[in-house]
Coordinates of C-alpha atoms and ligand atoms in Angstrom, one line a residue:
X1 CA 103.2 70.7 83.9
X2 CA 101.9 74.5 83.9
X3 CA 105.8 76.2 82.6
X4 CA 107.4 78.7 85.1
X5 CA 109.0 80.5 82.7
X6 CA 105.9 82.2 80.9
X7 CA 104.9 83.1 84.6
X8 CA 104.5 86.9 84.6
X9 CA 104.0 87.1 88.4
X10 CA 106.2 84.7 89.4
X11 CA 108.8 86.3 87.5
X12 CA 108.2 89.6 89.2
X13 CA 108.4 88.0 92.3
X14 CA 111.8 86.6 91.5
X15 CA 112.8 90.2 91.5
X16 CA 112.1 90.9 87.8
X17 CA 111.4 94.5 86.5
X18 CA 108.9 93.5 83.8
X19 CA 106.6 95.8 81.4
X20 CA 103.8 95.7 82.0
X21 CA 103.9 94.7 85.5
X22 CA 101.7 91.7 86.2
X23 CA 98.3 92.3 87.5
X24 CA 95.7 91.0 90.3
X25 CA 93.5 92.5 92.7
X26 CA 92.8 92.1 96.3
X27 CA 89.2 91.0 96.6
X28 CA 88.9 90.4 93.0
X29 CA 86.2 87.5 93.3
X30 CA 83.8 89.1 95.1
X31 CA 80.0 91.3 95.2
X32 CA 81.1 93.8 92.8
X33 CA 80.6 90.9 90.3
X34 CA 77.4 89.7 89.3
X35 CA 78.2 86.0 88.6
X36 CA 80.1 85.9 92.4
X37 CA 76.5 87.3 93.4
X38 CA 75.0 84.8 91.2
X39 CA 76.9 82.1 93.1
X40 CA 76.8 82.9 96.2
X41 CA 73.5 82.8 95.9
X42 CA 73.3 78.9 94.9
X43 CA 76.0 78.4 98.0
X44 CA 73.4 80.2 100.2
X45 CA 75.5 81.6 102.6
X46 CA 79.0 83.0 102.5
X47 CA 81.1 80.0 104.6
X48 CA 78.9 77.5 102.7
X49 CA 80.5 79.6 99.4
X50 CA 83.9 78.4 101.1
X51 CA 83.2 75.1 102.6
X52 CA 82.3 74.1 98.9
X53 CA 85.2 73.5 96.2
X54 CA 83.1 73.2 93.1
X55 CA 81.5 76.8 93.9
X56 CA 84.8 77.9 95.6
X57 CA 86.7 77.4 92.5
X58 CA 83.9 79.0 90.3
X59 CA 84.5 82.1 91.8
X60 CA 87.8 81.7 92.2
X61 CA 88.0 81.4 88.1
X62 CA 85.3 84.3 87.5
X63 CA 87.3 87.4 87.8
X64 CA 90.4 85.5 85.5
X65 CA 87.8 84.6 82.6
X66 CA 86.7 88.1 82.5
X67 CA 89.5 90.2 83.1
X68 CA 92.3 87.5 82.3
X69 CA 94.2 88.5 85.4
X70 CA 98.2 87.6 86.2
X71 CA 96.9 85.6 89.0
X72 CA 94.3 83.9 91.0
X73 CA 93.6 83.8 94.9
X74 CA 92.2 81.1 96.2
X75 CA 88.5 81.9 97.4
X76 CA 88.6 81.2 101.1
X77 CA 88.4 83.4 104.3
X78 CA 91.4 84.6 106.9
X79 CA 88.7 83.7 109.8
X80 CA 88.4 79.8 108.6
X81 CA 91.5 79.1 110.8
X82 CA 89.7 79.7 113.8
X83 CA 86.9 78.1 113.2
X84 CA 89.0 75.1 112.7
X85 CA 90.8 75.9 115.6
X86 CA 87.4 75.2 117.2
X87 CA 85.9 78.5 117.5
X88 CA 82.3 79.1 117.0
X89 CA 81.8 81.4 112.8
X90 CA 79.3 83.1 111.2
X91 CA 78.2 85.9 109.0
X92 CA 75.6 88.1 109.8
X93 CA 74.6 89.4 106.8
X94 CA 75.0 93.0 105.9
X95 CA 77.1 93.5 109.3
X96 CA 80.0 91.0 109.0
X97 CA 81.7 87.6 110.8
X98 CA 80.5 87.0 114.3
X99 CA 83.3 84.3 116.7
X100 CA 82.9 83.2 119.7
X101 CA 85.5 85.5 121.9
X102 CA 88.6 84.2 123.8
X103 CA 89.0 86.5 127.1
X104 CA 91.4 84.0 128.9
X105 CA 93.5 81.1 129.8
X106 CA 90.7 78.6 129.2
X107 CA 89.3 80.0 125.8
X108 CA 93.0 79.2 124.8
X109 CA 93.2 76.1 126.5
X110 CA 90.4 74.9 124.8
X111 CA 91.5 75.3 121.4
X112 CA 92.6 72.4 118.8
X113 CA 96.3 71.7 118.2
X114 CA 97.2 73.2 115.3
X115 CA 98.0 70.0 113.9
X116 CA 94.1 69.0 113.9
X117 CA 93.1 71.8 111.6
X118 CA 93.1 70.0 108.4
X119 CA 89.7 67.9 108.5
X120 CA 87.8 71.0 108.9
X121 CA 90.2 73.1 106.1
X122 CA 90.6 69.5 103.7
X123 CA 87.7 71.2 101.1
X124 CA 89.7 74.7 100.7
X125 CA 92.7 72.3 100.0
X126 CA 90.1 70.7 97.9
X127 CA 89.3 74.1 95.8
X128 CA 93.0 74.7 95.5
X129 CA 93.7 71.7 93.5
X130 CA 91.0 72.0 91.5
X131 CA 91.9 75.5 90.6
X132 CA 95.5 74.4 90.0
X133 CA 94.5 71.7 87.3
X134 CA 91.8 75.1 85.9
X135 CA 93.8 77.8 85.3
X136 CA 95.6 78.8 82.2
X137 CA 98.6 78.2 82.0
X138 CA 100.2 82.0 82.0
X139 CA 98.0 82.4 85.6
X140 CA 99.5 82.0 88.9
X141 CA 97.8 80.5 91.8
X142 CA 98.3 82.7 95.1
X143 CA 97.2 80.7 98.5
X144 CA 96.5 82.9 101.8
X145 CA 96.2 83.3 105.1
X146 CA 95.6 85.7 108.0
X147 CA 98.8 86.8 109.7
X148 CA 98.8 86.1 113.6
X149 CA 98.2 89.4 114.7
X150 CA 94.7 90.1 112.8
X151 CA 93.4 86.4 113.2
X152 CA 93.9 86.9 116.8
X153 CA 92.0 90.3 116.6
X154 CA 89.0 88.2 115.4
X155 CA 89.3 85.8 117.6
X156 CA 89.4 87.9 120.9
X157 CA 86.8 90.4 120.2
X158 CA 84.4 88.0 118.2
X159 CA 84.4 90.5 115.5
X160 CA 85.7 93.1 113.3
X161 CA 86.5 96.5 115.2
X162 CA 87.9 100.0 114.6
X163 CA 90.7 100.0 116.3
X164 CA 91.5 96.2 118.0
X165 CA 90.9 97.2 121.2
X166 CA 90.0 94.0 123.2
X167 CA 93.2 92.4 121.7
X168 CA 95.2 95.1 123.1
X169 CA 93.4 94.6 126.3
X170 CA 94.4 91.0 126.6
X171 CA 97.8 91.6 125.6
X172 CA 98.2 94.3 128.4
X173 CA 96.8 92.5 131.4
X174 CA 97.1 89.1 130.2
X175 CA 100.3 88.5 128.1
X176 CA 100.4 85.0 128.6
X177 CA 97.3 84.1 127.1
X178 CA 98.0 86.9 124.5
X179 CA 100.8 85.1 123.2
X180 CA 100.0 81.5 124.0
X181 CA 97.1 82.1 121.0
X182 CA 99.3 84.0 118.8
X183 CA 101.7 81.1 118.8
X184 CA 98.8 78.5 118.5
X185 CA 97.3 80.7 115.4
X186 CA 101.3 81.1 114.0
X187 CA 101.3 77.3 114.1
X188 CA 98.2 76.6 112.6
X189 CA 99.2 79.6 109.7
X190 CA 102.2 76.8 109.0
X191 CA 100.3 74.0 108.5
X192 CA 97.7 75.4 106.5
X193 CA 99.7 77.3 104.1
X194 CA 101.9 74.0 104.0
X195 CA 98.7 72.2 102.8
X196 CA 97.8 74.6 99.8
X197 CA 101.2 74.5 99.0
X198 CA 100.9 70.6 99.1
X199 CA 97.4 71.0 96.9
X200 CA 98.9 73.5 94.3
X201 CA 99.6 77.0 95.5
X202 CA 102.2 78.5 93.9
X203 CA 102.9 81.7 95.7
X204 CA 101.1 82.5 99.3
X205 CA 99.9 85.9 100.8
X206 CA 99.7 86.9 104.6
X207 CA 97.4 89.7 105.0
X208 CA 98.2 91.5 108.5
X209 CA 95.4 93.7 108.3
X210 CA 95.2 95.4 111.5
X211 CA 99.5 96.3 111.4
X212 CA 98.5 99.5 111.6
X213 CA 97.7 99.4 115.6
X214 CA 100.8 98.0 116.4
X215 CA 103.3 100.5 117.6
X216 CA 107.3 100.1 118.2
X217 CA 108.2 97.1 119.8
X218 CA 104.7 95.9 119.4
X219 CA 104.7 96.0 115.8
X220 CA 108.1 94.2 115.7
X221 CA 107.3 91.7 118.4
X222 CA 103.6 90.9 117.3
X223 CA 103.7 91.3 113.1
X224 CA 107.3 91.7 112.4
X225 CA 108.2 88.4 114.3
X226 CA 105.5 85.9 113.5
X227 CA 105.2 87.1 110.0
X228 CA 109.0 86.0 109.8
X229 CA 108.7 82.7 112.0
X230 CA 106.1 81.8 109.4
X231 CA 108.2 82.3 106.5
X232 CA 111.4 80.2 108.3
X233 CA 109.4 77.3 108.3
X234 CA 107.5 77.5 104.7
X235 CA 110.8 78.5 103.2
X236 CA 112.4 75.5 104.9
X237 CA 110.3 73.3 103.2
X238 CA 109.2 75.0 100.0
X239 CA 112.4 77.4 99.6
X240 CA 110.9 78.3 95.7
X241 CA 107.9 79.3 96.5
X242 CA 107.5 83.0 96.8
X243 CA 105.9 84.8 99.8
X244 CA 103.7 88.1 99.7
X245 CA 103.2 90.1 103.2
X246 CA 100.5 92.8 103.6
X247 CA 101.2 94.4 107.1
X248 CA 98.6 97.4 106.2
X249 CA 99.3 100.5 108.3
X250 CA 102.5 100.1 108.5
X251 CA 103.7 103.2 107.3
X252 CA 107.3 104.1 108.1
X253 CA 107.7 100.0 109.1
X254 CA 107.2 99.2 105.4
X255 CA 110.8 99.7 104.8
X256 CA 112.9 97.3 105.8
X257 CA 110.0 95.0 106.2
X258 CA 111.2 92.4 103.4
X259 CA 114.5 92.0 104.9
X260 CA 113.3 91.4 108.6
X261 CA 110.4 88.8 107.6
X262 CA 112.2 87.3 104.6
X263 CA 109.0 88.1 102.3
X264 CA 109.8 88.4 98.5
X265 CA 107.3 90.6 98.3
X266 CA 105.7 93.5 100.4
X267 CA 101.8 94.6 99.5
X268 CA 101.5 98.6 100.4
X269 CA 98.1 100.1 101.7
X270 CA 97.2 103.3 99.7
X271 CA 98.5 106.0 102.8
X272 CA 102.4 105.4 101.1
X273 CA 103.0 106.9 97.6
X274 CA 104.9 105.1 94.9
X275 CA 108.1 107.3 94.8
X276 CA 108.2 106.6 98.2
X277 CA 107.8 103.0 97.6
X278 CA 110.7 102.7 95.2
X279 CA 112.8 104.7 97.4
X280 CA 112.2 102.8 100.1
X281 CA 110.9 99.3 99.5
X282 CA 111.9 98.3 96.0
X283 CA 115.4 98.2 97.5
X284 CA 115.2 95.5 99.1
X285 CA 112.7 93.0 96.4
X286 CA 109.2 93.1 95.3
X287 CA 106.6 95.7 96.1
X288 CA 102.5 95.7 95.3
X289 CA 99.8 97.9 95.9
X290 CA 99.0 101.3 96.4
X291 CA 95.8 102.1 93.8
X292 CA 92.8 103.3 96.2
X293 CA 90.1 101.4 95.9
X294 CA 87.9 104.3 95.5
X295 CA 89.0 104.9 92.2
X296 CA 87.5 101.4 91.3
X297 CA 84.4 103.0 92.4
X298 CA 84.6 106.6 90.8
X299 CA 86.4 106.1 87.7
X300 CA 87.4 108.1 84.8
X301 CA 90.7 110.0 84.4
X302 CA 91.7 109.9 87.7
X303 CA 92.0 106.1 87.9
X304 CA 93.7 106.1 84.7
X305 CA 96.2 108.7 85.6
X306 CA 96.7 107.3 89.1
X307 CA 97.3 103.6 88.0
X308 CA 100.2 104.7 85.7
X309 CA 101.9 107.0 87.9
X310 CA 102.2 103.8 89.9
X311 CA 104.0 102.0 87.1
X312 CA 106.2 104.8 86.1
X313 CA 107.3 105.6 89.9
X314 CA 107.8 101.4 89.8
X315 CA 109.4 100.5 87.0
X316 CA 112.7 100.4 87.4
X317 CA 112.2 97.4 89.8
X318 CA 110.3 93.8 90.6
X319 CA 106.3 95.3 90.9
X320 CA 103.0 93.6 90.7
X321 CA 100.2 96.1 90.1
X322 CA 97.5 96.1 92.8
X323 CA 95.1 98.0 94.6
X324 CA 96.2 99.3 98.4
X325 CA 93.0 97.2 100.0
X326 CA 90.3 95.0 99.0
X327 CA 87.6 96.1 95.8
X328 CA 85.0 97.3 97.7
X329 CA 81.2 96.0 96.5
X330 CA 79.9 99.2 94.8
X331 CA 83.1 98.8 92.8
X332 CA 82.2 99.2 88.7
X333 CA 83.5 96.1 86.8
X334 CA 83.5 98.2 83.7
X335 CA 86.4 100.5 85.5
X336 CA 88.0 97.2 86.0
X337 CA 88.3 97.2 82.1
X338 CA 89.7 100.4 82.4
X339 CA 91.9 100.0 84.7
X340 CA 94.1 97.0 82.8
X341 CA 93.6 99.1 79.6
X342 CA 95.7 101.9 81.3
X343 CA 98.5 99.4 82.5
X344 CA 98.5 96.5 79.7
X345 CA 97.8 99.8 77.1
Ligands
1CP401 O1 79.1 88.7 101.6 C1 80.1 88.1 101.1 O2 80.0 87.6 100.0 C2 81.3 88.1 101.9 C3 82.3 89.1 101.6 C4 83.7 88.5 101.8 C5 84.5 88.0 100.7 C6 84.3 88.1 99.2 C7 84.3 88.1 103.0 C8 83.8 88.3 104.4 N1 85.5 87.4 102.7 C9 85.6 87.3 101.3 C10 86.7 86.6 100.7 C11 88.1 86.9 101.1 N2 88.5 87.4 102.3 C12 89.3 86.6 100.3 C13 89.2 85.9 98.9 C14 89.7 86.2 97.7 C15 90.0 87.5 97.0 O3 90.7 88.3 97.5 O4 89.4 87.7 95.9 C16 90.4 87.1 101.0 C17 91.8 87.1 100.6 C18 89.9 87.5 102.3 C19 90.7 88.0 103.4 C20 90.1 88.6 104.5 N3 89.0 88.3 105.2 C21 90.8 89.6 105.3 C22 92.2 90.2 104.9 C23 92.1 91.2 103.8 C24 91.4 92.5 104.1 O5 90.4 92.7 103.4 O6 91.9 93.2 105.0 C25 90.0 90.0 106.4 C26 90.2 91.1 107.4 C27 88.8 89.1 106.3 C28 87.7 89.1 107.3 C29 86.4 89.3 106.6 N4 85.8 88.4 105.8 C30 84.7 89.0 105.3 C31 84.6 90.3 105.8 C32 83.5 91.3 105.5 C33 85.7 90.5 106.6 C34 86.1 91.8 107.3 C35 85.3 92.0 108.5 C36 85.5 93.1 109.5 O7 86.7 93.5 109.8 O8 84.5 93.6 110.0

C-alpha cells in the first residue's frame, strides 16, 4: 500500500496550504527530453508511444527519475477517445493529429457507444497500472482526459485550429448533432476516467483547452456543464479521489469555476496573475498554474523571480506549482533544475 499521508499533492488537493507547494508540469514527459526522444524513437511513431505500456510507462517515469517530481501523468493523448470512439487518428509529423471530421447526423450516428471504448483504450489502462506498482511512494499518479468541449473540437474539424471554428459552425446550424457528440464524448470521458481510476489513478485532470472560445452562456452550457456532469458521476463512485480542471482561457470564468463543476482543483493559463488567483480562486479550494512556459525556454533570473512570486502570492492557501500550458519542445531541461531549485530552495 503506497501511504496517503506522505502524499504532498494529494495533500494540497485536500485543501492544504503546504511549503513548498508540490510540484509537476504539464507536458513534462515529452521532446524537450532526450530519453522521451530516445523512446519515441524505439515506439516509432507517436500513438504507437501510447498504444504501448512498457514504453508508455518509460516515459511516463522519465521526467520523475530526473527531476523527482510531486507527481506523474499518465503518458497518453486527449485525442485517443475518439479514436476509440471509431474515428479515423494520426500524426503527421512536424504538423500535428489529423481525424477524420464529423460534419453531421451520420458522422455521429456512426460512432461507438461509449460503453465500447475500453478494448481500444485497455493498454493505456495497461500503462497506468504499471506505473502505479512504479512510482515512489511520495509520487502521485494523475490520470487525464480531454474535456467535451476540446475533444469535440478535434473531432469536428479533424484537427487542431486557431480559433475552433468548424465546431462553432456545427453548433450554430446544427445543435442537435452538436450536442448529441458532446454527450456521446461526456460519456465516454466517464468511463474512461472510471477505468484509470479502476487501474490506479489517484487524482484525474480534464484539460478544456479550447475554454477560451466559449463565451457567456456558451462557456457555461458547453465547459461549465459537462466538466460538472463528469465530476457527478466520478465523485459518485470514487468520492476520494481528487479532480483537477483546466478550462484555459477562461479568464474572468476562473472564479467561481470550482464551485460550479465541483473540481478540487482549478489549473490557470498564464493570461491570470497569482494575486489575482488567490483573490479569486483560492477561495473556493485548490489552484495550479500560471508559470509561462517561455520561461522554461529563456531562463535565468526571470524564471526564478517569476516562479516565486507565484508561491508567495499562493501561500496562504491549497497550491500545486505548475506552468500555465504545456513545456514546449525547445524547453531547456537544465532550467527545469532551476526552476525546482527556486521553489524547493
Ligand atoms: O511528437 C510527439 O512526441 C508528440 C507530442 C505530444 C505529446 C508529448 C502530443 C501530440 N501529445 C503528447 C502527450 C500528451 N498530450 C500528454 C501526456 C503527458 C504529459 O503532460 O506529460 C497530455 C496530458 C496531452 C494532452 C493533450 N493533447 C492536450 C491538452 C493539453 C494541452 O496541451 O492543451 C491537447 C490539446 C492534445 C492534442 C495534441 N496532442 C499532440 C499535439 C501536438 C496536440 C495539439 C494539437 C493541436 O492543437 O494542433
Amino acid at each position: 500500500m503506497r501511504e496517503t499521508s506522505q502524499k504532498t499533492l494529494l495533500r494540497a488537493l485536500a485543501g492544504e496550504a503546504l511549503s513548498p507547494p508540490p510540484v509537476w508540469l504539464m507536458r513534462q514527459a515529452g521532446r524537450y527530453l532526450p530519453e522521451y526522444r530516445a523512446t519515441r524513437a524505439r515506439a516509432g511513431d507517436f500513438l504507437s508511444l501510447c498504444y504501448n505500456p512498457d514504453l508508455a510507462t518509460e516515459v511516463t517515469l522519465q521526467p520523475i527519475r530526473r527531476y523527482g517530481f510531486d507527481a506523474a501523468i499518465l503518458f497518453a493523448d486527449i485525442l485517443l477517445v475518439p479514436q476509440a470512439l471509431g474515428a479515423d487518428l494520426w500524426f503527421v509529423t512536424g504538423e500535428g493529429p489529423r481525424l477524420s471530421t464529423i460534419t453531421g447526423d451520420e458522422g455521429v450516428a456512426a460512432l461507438k457507444p461509449a460503453g465500447e471504448i475500453h478494448e481500444t483504450l485497455a493498454p493505456v489502462y495497461q500503462t497506468v497500472r504499471n506505473v502505479a506498482s512504479a512510482l515512489p511512494r511520495e509520487t502521485t499518479l494523475i490520470g487525464f482526459a480531454g474535456a467535451p468541449w476540446t475533444v469535440a473540437t478535434y473531432m469536428i474539424a479533424g484537427r487542431g485550429t486557431p480559433d475552433q471554428g468548424p465546431a462553432h459552425k456545427l453548433k450554430a446550424e446544427n445543435p442537435g448533432a452538436f450536442e448529441a457528440l458532446m454527450a456521446r464524448i461526456t460519456e465516454a470521458t466517464i468511463e474512461y476516467l472510471a477505468a484509470q481510476i479502476e487501474a490506479g489513478a489517484e487524482v484525474v485532470k480534464l484539460f478544456d483547452s479550447w475554454a477560451g472560445s466559449l463565451e457567456g452562456e456558451d462557456f457555461r452550457r458547453y465547459c461549465q456543464q459537462p466538466i460538472a456532469t463528469i465530476i457527478e458521476a466520478l465523485k459518485a463512485r470514487y468520492p476520494d479521489v481528487p479532480v483537477i480542471a483546466f478550462p484555459r482561457g477562461a479568464g474572468a470564468a476562473y472564479a467561481g469555476f470550482a464551485r460550479a463543476t465541483g473540481a478540487d482543483c482549478v489549473a490557470l493559463d498564464q493570461s491570470v496573475s497569482p494575486e489575482w488567483a488567490a483573490a479569486n480562486v483560492q477561495v473556493n479550494g485548490c489552484v495550479q498554474g500560471m508559470l509561462d512556459p517561455r520561461h522554461m525556454v529563456t531562463g535565468g533570473d526571470a524564471l526564478v523571480s517569476e516562479a516565486r512570486a507565484i508561491v508567495r502570492a499562493l501561500r496562504g492557501g491549497p497550491h500545486v506549482f505548475n506552468l500555465g500550458h504545456g513545456i514546449t519542445p525547445d524547453a531547456d531541461p537544465e532550467n527545469v533544475h532551476r526552476l525546482l531549485d527556486a521553489i524547493r530552495g
